[in-house]
mmCIF file of C-alpha atoms in Angstrom:
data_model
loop_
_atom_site.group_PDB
_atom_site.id
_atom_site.type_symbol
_atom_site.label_atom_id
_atom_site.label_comp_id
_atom_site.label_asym_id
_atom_site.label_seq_id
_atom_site.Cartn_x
_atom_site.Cartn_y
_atom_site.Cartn_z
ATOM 1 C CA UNK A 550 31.222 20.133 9.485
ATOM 2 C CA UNK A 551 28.889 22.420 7.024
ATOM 3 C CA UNK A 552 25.269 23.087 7.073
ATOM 4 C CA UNK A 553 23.495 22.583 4.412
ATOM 5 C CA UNK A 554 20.862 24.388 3.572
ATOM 6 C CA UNK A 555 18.384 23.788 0.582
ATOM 7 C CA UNK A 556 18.556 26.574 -2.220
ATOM 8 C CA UNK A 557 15.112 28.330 -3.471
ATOM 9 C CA UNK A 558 14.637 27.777 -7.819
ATOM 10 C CA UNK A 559 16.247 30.860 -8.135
ATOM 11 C CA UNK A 560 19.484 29.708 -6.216
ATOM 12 C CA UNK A 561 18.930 31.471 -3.036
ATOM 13 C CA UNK A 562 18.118 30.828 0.565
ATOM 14 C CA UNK A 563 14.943 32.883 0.444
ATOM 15 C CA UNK A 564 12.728 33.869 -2.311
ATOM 16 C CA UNK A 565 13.832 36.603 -4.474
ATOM 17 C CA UNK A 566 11.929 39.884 -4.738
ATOM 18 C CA UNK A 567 12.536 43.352 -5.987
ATOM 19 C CA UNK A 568 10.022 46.592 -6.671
ATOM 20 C CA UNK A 569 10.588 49.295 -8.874
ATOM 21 C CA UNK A 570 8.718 51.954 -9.704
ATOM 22 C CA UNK A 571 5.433 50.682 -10.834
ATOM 23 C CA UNK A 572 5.978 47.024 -10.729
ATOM 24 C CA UNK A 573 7.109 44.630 -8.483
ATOM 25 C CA UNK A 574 8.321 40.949 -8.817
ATOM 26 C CA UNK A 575 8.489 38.018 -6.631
ATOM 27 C CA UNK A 576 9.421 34.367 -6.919
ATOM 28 C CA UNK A 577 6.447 32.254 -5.941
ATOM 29 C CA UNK A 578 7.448 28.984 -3.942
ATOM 30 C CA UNK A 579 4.149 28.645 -2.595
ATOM 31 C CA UNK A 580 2.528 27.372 -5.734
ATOM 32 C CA UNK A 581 1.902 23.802 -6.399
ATOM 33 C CA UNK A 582 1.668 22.544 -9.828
ATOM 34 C CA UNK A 583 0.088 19.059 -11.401
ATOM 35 C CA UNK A 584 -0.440 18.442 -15.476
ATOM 36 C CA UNK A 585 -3.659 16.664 -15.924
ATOM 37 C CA UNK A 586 -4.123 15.235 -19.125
ATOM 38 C CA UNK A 587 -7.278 13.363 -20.335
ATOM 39 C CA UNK A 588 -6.396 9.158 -21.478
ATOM 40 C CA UNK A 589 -8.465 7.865 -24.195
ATOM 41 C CA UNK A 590 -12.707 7.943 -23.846
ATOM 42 C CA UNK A 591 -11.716 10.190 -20.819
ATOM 43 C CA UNK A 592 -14.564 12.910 -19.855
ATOM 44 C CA UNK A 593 -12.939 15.998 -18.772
ATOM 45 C CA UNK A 594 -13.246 16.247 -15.021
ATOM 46 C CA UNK A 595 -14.151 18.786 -12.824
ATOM 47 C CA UNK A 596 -11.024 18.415 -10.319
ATOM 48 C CA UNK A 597 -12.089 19.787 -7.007
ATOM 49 C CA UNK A 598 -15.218 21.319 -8.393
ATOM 50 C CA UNK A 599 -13.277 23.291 -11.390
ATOM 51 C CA UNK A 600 -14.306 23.428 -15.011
ATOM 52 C CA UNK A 601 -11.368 23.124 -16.640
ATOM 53 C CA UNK A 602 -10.366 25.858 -19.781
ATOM 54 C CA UNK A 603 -10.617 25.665 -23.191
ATOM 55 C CA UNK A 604 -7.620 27.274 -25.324
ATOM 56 C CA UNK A 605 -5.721 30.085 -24.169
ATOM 57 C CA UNK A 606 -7.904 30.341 -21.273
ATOM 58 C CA UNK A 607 -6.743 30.740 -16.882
ATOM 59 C CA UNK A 608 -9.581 30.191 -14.419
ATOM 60 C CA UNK A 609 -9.840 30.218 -10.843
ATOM 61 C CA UNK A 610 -11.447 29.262 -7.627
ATOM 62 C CA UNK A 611 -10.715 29.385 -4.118
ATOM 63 C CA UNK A 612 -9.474 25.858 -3.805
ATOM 64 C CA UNK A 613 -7.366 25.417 -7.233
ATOM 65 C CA UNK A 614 -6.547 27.113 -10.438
ATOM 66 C CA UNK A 615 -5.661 25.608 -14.221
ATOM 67 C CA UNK A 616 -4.777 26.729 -17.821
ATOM 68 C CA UNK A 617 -5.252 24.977 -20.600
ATOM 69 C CA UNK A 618 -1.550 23.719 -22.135
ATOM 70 C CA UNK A 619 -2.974 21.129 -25.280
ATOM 71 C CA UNK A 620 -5.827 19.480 -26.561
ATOM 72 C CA UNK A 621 -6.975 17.378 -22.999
ATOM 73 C CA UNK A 622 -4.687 18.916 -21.226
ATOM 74 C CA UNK A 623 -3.987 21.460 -18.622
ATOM 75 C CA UNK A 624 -1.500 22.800 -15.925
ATOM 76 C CA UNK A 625 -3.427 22.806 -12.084
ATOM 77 C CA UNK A 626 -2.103 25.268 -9.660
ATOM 78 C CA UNK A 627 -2.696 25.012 -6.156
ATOM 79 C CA UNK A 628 -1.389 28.218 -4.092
ATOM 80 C CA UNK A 629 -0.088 27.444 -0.448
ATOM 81 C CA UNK A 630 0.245 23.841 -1.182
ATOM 82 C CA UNK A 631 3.794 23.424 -2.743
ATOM 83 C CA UNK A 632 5.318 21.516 -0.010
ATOM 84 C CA UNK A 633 1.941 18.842 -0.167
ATOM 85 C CA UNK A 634 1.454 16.002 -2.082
ATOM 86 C CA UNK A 635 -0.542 18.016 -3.998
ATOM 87 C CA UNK A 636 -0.559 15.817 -7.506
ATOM 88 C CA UNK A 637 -1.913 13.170 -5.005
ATOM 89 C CA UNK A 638 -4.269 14.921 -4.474
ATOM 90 C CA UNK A 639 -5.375 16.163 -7.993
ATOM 91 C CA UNK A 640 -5.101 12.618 -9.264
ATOM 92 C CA UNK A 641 -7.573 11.357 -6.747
ATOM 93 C CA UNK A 642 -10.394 14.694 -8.020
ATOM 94 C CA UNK A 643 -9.746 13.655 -11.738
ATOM 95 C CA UNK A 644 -9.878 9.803 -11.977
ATOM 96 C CA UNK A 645 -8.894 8.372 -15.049
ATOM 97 C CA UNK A 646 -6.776 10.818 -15.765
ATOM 98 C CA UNK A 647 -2.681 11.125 -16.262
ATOM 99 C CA UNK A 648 -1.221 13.438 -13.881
ATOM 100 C CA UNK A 649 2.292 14.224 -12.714
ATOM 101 C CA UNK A 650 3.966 16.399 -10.149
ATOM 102 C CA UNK A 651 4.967 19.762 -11.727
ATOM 103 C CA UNK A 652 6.121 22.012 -9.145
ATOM 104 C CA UNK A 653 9.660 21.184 -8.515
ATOM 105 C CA UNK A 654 10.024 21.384 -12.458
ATOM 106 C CA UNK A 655 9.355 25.281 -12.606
ATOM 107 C CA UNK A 656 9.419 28.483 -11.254
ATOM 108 C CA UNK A 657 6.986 30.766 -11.195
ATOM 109 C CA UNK A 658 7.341 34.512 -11.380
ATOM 110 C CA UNK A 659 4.289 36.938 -9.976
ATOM 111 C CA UNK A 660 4.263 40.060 -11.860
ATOM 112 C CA UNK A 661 2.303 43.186 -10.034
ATOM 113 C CA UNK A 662 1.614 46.485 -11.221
ATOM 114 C CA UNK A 663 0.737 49.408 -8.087
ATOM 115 C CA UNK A 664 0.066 52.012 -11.013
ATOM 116 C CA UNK A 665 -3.007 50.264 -13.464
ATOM 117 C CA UNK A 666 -2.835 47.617 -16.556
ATOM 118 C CA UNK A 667 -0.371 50.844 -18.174
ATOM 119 C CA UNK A 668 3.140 49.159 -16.396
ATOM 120 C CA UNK A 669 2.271 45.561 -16.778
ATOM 121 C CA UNK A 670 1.183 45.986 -20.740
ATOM 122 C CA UNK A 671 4.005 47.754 -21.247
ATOM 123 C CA UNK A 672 6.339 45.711 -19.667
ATOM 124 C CA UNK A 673 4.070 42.455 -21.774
ATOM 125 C CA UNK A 674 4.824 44.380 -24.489
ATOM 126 C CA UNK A 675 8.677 44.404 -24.325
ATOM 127 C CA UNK A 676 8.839 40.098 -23.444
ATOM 128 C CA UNK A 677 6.397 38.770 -25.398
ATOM 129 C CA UNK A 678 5.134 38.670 -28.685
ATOM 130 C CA UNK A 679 0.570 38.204 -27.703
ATOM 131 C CA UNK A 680 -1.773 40.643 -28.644
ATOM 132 C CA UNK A 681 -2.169 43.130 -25.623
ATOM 133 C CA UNK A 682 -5.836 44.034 -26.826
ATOM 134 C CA UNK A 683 -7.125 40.139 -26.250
ATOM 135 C CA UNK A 684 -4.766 39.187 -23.451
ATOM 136 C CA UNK A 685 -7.237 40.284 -20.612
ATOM 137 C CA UNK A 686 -7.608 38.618 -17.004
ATOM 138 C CA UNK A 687 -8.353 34.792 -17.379
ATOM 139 C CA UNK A 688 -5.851 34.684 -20.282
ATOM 140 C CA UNK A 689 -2.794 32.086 -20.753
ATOM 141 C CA UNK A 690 -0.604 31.049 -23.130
ATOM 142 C CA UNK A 691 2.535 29.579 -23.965
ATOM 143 C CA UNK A 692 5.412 31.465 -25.501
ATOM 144 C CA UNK A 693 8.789 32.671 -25.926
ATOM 145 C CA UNK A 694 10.135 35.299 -23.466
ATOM 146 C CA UNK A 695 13.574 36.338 -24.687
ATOM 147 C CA UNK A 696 15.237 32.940 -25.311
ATOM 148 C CA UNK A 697 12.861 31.019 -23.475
ATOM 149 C CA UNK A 698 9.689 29.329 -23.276
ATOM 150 C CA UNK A 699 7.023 29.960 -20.628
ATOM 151 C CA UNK A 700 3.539 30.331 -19.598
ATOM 152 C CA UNK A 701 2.249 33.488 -19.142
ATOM 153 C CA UNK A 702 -1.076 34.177 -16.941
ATOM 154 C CA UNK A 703 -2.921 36.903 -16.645
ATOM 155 C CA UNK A 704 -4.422 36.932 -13.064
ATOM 156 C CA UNK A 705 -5.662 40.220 -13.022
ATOM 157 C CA UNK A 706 -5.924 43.870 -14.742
ATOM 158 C CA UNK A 707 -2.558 44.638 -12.276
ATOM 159 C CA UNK A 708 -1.168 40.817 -12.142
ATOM 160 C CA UNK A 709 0.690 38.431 -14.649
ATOM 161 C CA UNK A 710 2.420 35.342 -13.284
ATOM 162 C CA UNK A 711 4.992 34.036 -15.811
ATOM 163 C CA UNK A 712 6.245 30.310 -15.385
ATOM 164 C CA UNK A 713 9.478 29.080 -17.309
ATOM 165 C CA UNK A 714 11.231 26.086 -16.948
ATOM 166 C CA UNK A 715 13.180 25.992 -13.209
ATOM 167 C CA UNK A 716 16.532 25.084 -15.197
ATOM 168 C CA UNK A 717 16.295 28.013 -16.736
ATOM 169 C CA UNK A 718 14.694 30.376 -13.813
ATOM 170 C CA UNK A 719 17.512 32.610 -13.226
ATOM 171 C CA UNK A 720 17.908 33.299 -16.882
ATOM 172 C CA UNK A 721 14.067 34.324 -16.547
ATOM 173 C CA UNK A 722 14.118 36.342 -13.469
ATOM 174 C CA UNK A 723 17.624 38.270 -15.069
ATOM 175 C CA UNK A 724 15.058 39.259 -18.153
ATOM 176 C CA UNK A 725 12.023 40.308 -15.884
ATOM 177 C CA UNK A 726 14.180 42.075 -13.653
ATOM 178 C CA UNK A 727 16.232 43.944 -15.920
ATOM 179 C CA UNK A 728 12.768 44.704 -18.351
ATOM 180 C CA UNK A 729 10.947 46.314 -15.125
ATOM 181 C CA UNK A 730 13.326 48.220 -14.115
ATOM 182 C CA UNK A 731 13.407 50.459 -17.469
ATOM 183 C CA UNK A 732 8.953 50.564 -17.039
ATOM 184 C CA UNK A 733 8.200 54.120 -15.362
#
């Protein structure tokens, strides 16, 4: 009789990862994800003591992070907490709101840079089509990287995280891996 053993997004028994010369990538499996959206008369909420973004905006804490997807409505991220109940969790901090479970739904891609913002932008630069100049930490938005939408976050001067659809993750990581590999 067989084992079976579960598959990572990315079709493989651990996470994938590969460095190249000034970037490296790595599939995040760690990272819980709930979409809170505000019902009608609904006060935006402060889930776990975070005021949430306005348009094209990321922000952070140490508990939770969120960026804003549409009018009343944003994507929660909760690092270290993808095998929890986590949307549980978020629906209890935001009453009144909608929210649904997100994290088997998508992978998520963390982008990092060991040689300054230079790597990263350029690599940004191939993918996507954002202005560079106004896509500074605390960023996100939602667009089309090669044949496919995502959500692209920028963490940091040195970090983007790029999320994309999980039925379509290998597709994603083929682009990002093939795209950093030609970034010197």
């Amino acid at each position: 009789m067989a084992n079976l053993r579960p598959l990572k997004a990315l079709g493989a028994e651990n996470p994938r990862y590969a460095s190249f010369a000034a970037l490296e990538i790595r599939e995040n499996l760690d990272l819980a994800l709930a979409s809170l959206a505000l019902r009608r008369e609904t006060v935006a909420p402060q889930p776990f003591g975070l005021n949430l973004p306005g348009p094209g905006r990321w922000v952070a804490d140490q508990e939770v992070a969120a960026f804003w997807t549409g009018p009343g409505q944003w994507m929660v991220e909760a690092e270290g907490r993808a095998e929890e109940d986590f949307a549980a969790d978020l629906k209890e901090a935001a009453c009144g709101c909608s929210v649904t479970e997100q994290t088997g739904g998508w992978v998520a891609v963390e982008i990092l840079s060991r040689a300054g913002t230079g790597p990263l932008e350029a690599l940004l630069a191939k993918l996507i089509n954002i202005d560079l100049a106004g896509f500074g930490p605390g960023r996100a938005t939602r667009t089309v990287l090669d044949h496919m939408t995502c959500f692209v976050i920028r963490r940091s001067e040195t970090h983007v995280a790029v999320l994309g659809a999980r039925s379509f993750g290998a597709s994603l990581w083929h682009a990002l891996e093939i795209a950093s590999r030609r970034i010197e």
